XYZ file of C-alpha atoms in Angstrom:
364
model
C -135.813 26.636 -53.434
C -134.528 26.134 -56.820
C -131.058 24.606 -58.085
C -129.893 25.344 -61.569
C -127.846 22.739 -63.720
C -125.251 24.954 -65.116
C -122.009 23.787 -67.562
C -120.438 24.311 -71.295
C -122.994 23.404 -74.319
C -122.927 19.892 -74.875
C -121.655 18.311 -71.584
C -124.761 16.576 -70.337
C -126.949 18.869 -68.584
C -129.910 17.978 -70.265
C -129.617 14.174 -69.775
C -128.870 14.555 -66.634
C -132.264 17.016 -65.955
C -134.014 13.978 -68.095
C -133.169 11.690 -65.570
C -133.560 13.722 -62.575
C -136.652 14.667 -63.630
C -139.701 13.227 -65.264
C -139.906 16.212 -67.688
C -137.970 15.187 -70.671
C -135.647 17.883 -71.698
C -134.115 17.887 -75.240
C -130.822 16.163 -75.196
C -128.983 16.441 -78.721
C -125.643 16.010 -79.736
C -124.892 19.873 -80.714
C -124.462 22.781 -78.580
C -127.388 25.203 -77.577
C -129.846 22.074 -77.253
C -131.347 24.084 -74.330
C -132.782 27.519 -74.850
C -135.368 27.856 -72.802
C -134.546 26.871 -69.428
C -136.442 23.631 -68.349
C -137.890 23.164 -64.745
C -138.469 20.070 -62.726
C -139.932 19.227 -59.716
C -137.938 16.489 -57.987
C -138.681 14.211 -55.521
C -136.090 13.759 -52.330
C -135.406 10.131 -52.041
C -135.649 9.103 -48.293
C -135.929 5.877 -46.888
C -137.438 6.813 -43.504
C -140.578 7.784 -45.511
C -140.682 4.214 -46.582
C -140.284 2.851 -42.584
C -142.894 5.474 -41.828
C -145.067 4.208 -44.353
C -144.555 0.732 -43.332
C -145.532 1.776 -39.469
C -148.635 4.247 -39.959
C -149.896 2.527 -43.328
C -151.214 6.067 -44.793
C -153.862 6.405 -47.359
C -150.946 8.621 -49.732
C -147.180 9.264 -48.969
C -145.967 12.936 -49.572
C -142.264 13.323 -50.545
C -140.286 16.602 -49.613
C -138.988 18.117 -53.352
C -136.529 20.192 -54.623
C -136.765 22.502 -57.697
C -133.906 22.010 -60.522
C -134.004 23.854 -63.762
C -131.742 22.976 -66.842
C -130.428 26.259 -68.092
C -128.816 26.731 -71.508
C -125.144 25.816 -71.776
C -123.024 29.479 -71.736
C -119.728 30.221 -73.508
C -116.829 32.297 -73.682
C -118.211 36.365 -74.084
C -121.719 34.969 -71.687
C -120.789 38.246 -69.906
C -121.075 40.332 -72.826
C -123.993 38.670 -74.130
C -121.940 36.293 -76.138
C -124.440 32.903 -77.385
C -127.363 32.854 -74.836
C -125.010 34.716 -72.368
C -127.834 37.342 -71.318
C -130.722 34.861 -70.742
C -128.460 32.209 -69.101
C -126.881 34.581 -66.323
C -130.751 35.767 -65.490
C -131.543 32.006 -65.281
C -128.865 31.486 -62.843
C -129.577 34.882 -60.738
C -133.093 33.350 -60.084
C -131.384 29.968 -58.452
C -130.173 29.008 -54.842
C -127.397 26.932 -55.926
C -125.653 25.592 -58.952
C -124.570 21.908 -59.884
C -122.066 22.470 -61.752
C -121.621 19.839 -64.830
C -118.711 19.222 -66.195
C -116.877 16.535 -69.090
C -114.895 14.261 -67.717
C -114.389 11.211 -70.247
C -113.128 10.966 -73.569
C -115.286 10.401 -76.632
C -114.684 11.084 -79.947
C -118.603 10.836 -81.564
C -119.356 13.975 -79.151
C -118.659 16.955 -79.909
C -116.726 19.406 -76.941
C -117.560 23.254 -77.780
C -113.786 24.010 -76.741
C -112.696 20.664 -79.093
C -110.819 19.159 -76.202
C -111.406 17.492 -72.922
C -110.158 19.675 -70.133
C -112.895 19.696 -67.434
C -110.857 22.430 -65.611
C -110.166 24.829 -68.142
C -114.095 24.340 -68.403
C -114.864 24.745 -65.387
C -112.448 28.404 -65.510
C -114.211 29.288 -68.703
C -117.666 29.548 -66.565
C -116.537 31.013 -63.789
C -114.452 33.831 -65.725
C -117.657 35.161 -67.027
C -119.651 34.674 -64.116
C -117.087 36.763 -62.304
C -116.796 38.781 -64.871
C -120.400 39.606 -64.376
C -119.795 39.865 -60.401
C -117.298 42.745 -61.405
C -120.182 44.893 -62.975
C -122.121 44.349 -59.854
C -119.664 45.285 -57.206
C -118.308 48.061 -59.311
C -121.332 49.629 -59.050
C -122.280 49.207 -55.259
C -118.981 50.394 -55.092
C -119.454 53.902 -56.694
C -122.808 54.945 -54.094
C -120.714 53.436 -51.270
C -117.905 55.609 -52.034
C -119.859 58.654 -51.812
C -121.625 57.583 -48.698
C -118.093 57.099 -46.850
C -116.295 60.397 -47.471
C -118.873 61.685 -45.256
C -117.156 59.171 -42.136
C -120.708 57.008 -42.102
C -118.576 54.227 -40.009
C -121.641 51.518 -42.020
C -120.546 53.003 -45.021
C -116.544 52.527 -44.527
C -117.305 48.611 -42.814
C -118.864 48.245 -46.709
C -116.450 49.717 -48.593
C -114.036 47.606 -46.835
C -115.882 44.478 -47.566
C -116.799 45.327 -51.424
C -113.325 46.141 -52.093
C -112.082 42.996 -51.016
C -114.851 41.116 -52.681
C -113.633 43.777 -55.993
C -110.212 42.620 -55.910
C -110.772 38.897 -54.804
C -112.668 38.888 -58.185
C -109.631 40.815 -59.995
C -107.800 37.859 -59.444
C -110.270 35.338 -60.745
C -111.594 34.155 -57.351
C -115.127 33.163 -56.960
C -116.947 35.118 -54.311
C -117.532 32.123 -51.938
C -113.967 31.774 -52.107
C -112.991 35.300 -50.521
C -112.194 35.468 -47.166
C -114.596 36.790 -45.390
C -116.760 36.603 -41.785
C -120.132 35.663 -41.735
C -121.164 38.723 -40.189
C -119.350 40.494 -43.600
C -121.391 37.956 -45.967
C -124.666 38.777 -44.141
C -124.557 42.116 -44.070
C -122.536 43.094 -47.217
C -122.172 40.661 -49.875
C -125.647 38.432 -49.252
C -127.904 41.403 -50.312
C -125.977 41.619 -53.695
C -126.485 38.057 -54.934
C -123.195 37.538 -56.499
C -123.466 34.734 -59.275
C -119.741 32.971 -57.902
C -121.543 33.558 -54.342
C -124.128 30.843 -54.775
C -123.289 27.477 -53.401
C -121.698 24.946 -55.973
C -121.708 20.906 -56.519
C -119.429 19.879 -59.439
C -121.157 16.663 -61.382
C -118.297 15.288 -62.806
C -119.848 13.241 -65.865
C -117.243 10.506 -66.458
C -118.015 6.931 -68.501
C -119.352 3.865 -67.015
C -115.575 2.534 -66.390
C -115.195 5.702 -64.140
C -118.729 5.481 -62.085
C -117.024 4.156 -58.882
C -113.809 5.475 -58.246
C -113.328 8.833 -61.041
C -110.807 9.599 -62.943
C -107.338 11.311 -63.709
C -110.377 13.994 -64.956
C -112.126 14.036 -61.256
C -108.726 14.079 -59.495
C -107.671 17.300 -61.826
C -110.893 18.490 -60.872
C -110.566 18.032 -57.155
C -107.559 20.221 -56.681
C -108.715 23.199 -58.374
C -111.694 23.188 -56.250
C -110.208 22.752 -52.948
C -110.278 26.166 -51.487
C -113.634 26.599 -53.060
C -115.807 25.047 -50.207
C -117.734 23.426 -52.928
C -118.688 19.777 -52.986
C -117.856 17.373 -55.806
C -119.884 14.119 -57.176
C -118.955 11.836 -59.689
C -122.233 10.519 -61.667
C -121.842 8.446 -65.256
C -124.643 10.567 -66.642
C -125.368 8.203 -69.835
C -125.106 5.100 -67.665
C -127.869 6.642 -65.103
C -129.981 7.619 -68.347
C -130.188 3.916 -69.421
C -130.573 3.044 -65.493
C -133.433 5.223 -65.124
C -134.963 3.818 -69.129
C -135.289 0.332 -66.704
C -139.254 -0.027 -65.769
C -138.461 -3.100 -62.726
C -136.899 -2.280 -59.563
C -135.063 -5.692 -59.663
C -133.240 -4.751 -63.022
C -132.231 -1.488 -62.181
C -130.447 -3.053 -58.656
C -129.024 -5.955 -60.900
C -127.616 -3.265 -63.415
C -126.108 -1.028 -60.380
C -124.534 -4.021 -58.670
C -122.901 -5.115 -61.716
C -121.272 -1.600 -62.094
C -120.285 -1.747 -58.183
C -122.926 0.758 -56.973
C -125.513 0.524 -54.087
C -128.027 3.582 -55.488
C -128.832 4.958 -58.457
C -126.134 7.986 -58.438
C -128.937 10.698 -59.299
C -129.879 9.740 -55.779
C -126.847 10.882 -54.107
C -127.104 14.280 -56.409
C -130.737 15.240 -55.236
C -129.657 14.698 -51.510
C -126.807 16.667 -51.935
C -128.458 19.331 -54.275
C -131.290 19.398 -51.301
C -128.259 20.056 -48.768
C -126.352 22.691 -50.872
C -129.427 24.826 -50.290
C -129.174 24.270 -46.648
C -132.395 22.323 -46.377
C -133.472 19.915 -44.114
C -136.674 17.812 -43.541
C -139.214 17.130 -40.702
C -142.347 14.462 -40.564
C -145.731 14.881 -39.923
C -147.583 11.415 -40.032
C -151.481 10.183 -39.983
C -153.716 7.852 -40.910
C -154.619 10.148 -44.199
C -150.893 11.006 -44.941
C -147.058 10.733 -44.178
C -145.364 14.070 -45.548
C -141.834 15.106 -45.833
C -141.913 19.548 -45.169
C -139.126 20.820 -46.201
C -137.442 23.699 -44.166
C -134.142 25.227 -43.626
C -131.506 24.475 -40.827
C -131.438 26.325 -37.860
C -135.439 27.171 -38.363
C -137.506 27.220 -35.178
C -140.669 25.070 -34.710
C -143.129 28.275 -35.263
C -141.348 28.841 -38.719
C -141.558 24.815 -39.839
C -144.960 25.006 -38.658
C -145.760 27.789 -41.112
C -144.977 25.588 -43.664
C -147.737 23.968 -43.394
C -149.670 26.961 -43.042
C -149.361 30.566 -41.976
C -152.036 30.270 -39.248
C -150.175 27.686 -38.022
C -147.154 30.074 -37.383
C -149.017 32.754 -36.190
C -151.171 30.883 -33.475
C -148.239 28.987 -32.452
C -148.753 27.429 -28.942
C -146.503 24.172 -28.967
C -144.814 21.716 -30.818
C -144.898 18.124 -30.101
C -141.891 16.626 -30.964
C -141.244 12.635 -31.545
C -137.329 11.736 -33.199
C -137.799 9.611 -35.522
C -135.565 6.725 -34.020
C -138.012 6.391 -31.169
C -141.004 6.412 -33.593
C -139.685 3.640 -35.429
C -138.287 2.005 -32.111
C -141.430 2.346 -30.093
C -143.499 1.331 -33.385
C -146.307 4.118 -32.799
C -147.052 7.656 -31.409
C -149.339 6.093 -29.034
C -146.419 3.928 -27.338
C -143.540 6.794 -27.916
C -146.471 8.917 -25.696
C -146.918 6.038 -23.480
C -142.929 5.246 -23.064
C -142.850 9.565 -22.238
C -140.754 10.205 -24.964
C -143.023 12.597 -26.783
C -141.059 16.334 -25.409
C -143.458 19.763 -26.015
C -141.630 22.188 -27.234
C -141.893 25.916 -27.238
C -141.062 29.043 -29.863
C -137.858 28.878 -29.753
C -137.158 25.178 -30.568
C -134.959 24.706 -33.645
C -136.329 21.868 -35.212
C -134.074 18.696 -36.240
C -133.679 17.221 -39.232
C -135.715 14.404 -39.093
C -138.227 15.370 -36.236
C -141.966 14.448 -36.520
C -144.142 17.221 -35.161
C -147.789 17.732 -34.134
C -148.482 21.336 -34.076
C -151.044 23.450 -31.495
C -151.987 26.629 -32.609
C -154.928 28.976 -31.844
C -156.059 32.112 -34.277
């Protein structure tokens, strides 16, 4: 599952990749910086892996992850190949989810592509041609569906229904996520399309180091124009994490977020939340060899986290042994949670909880 860092030239996406990531995107002060999209692999910071770690003493530790790519910064005309438009609305077809970046301090020594700071008018500029592009797809679905339905195919006339609302929710600058619509019309009609304004969204606001804790007028602007949008917004001083993350000791990067009224480094916060835009959650296994983070989605059942691990695993499915992690740490030890009868065997149709640790029994 991959997220894709998304926002105009020259509003820190690549710093922010640099310190999500240990890959170390080019970060430059002029626009189109990023070309070629860059891909991380980034680890899911959880503190029960630590407690686990404490309990079991492993020989490694195994982190869930999360995939985020830095894709070039798009401009006005993206959707008629305008600057990188092309190659930067491919990049974000092949994501799950976008963080949106966008500008929200003032600075005079770096340059804005649009020359002033107006992070929703930015914000509007990205979406117009990602909605533009949305048009082109809908329009035509919407010519075979036509055809289909003047023959009275009832499937055909529930879609036509659908896409033309989707059609003129677009017509009227609305991101698809933003349409009203059931879940049984997203699933059936508008999921199979992959609309780019579709795709779950987090707004970074990237504000200064005054603005870390509390935002802005910027944010605030920001706020209200995404309210309908069922989209989640985070406020992260990108250049202030960069020098956070340039700290080697533990101790000076705590002293450093204290002093700026923080409790975590805020790239924290954004891989959680990128990790639950994608609708991801995360169950244990732990041994004497390893404690591992899977990562699975919500609602899946214990045969489909088990085929995580492997596809034999899923396929032989017998039971699932299931231990919550509060009575792991409470009990101190699988043999005591067994011993205290808290261990419950589950079956196929358990839908595993976020946070579960599981032994699996399979046969092939």
């Amino acid at each position: 599952m991959k997220a894709g860092i998304v926002g105009l030239p020259n509003v820190g996406k690549s710093t922010l990749f640099n310190c999500l990531s240990n890959a170390k995107a080019q970060s430059a002060n002029f626009p189109f910086c990023t070309i070629e999209p860059n891909l991380g692999v980034v680890n899911v910071p959880d503190s029960r892996l630590e407690k686990l770690e404490e309990l079991v003493n492993p020989e490694r530790v195994m982190p869930a992850t999360v995939e985020i790519v830095d894709i070039a910064g798009l401009v006005k005309g993206a959707s008629k190949g305008e600057g990188l438009g092309n190659k930067f609305l491919a990049n974000i077809r092949e994501t799950d989810a976008i963080l949106h970046v966008v500008r929200c301090f003032d600075n005079d020594n770096i340059i804005h592509v649009e020359t002033t700071i107006d992070p929703v008018r930015d914000k509007e500029i990205i979406d117009f041609e990602l909605q533009l592009k949305d048009l082109e797809t809908v329009d035509k679905k919407l010519d075979k569906v036509k055809k289909a339905s003047r023959t009275g195919d009832k499937q055909a006339l529930k879609e036509l229904d659908v896409l033309t609302k989707v059609k003129t929710g677009l017509e009227n600058a609305n991101s698809v996520r933003a349409i009203e619509l059931t879940d049984k019309e997203r699933e059936e009609f508008v999921k199979p399309l992959q609309f780019l304004t579709d795709k779950p969204v987090l707004y970074v606001c990237n504000v200064d180091e005054a603005s870390a804790v509390s935002g802005n007028a910027y944010v605030e602007a920001l706020k209200e124009s995404v309210k309908n949008e069922n989209a989640l917004v985070l406020v992260l001083a990108v250049a202030t994490e960069a020098d956070i993350m340039e700290l080697e000791e533990y101790e000076e990067r705590q002293m450093f977020l204290e002093d700026l009224g923080l409790t975590e480094p805020g790239v924290s916060k954004l891989i959680r939340a990128a990790y639950e835009l994608l609708n991801l959650q995360t169950y244990f296994t732990a041994g004497e060899k390893e404690v591992r983070a899977w990562t699975i989605h919500i609602g899946d059942s214990a045969p489909k986290a088990a085929g995580v691990i492997h596809t034999d695993f899923e396929k032989g499915f017998i039971r699932a042994e299931v231990i919550k992690y509060d009575e792991f740490v409470h009990y101190g030890s699988e043999a005591k949670v067994r011993e205290a009868g808290k261990l419950a065997v589950e079956g196929k149709e358990y839908i595993v909880q976020d946070g579960d640790m599981m032994n699996f029994r399979f046969n092939v």
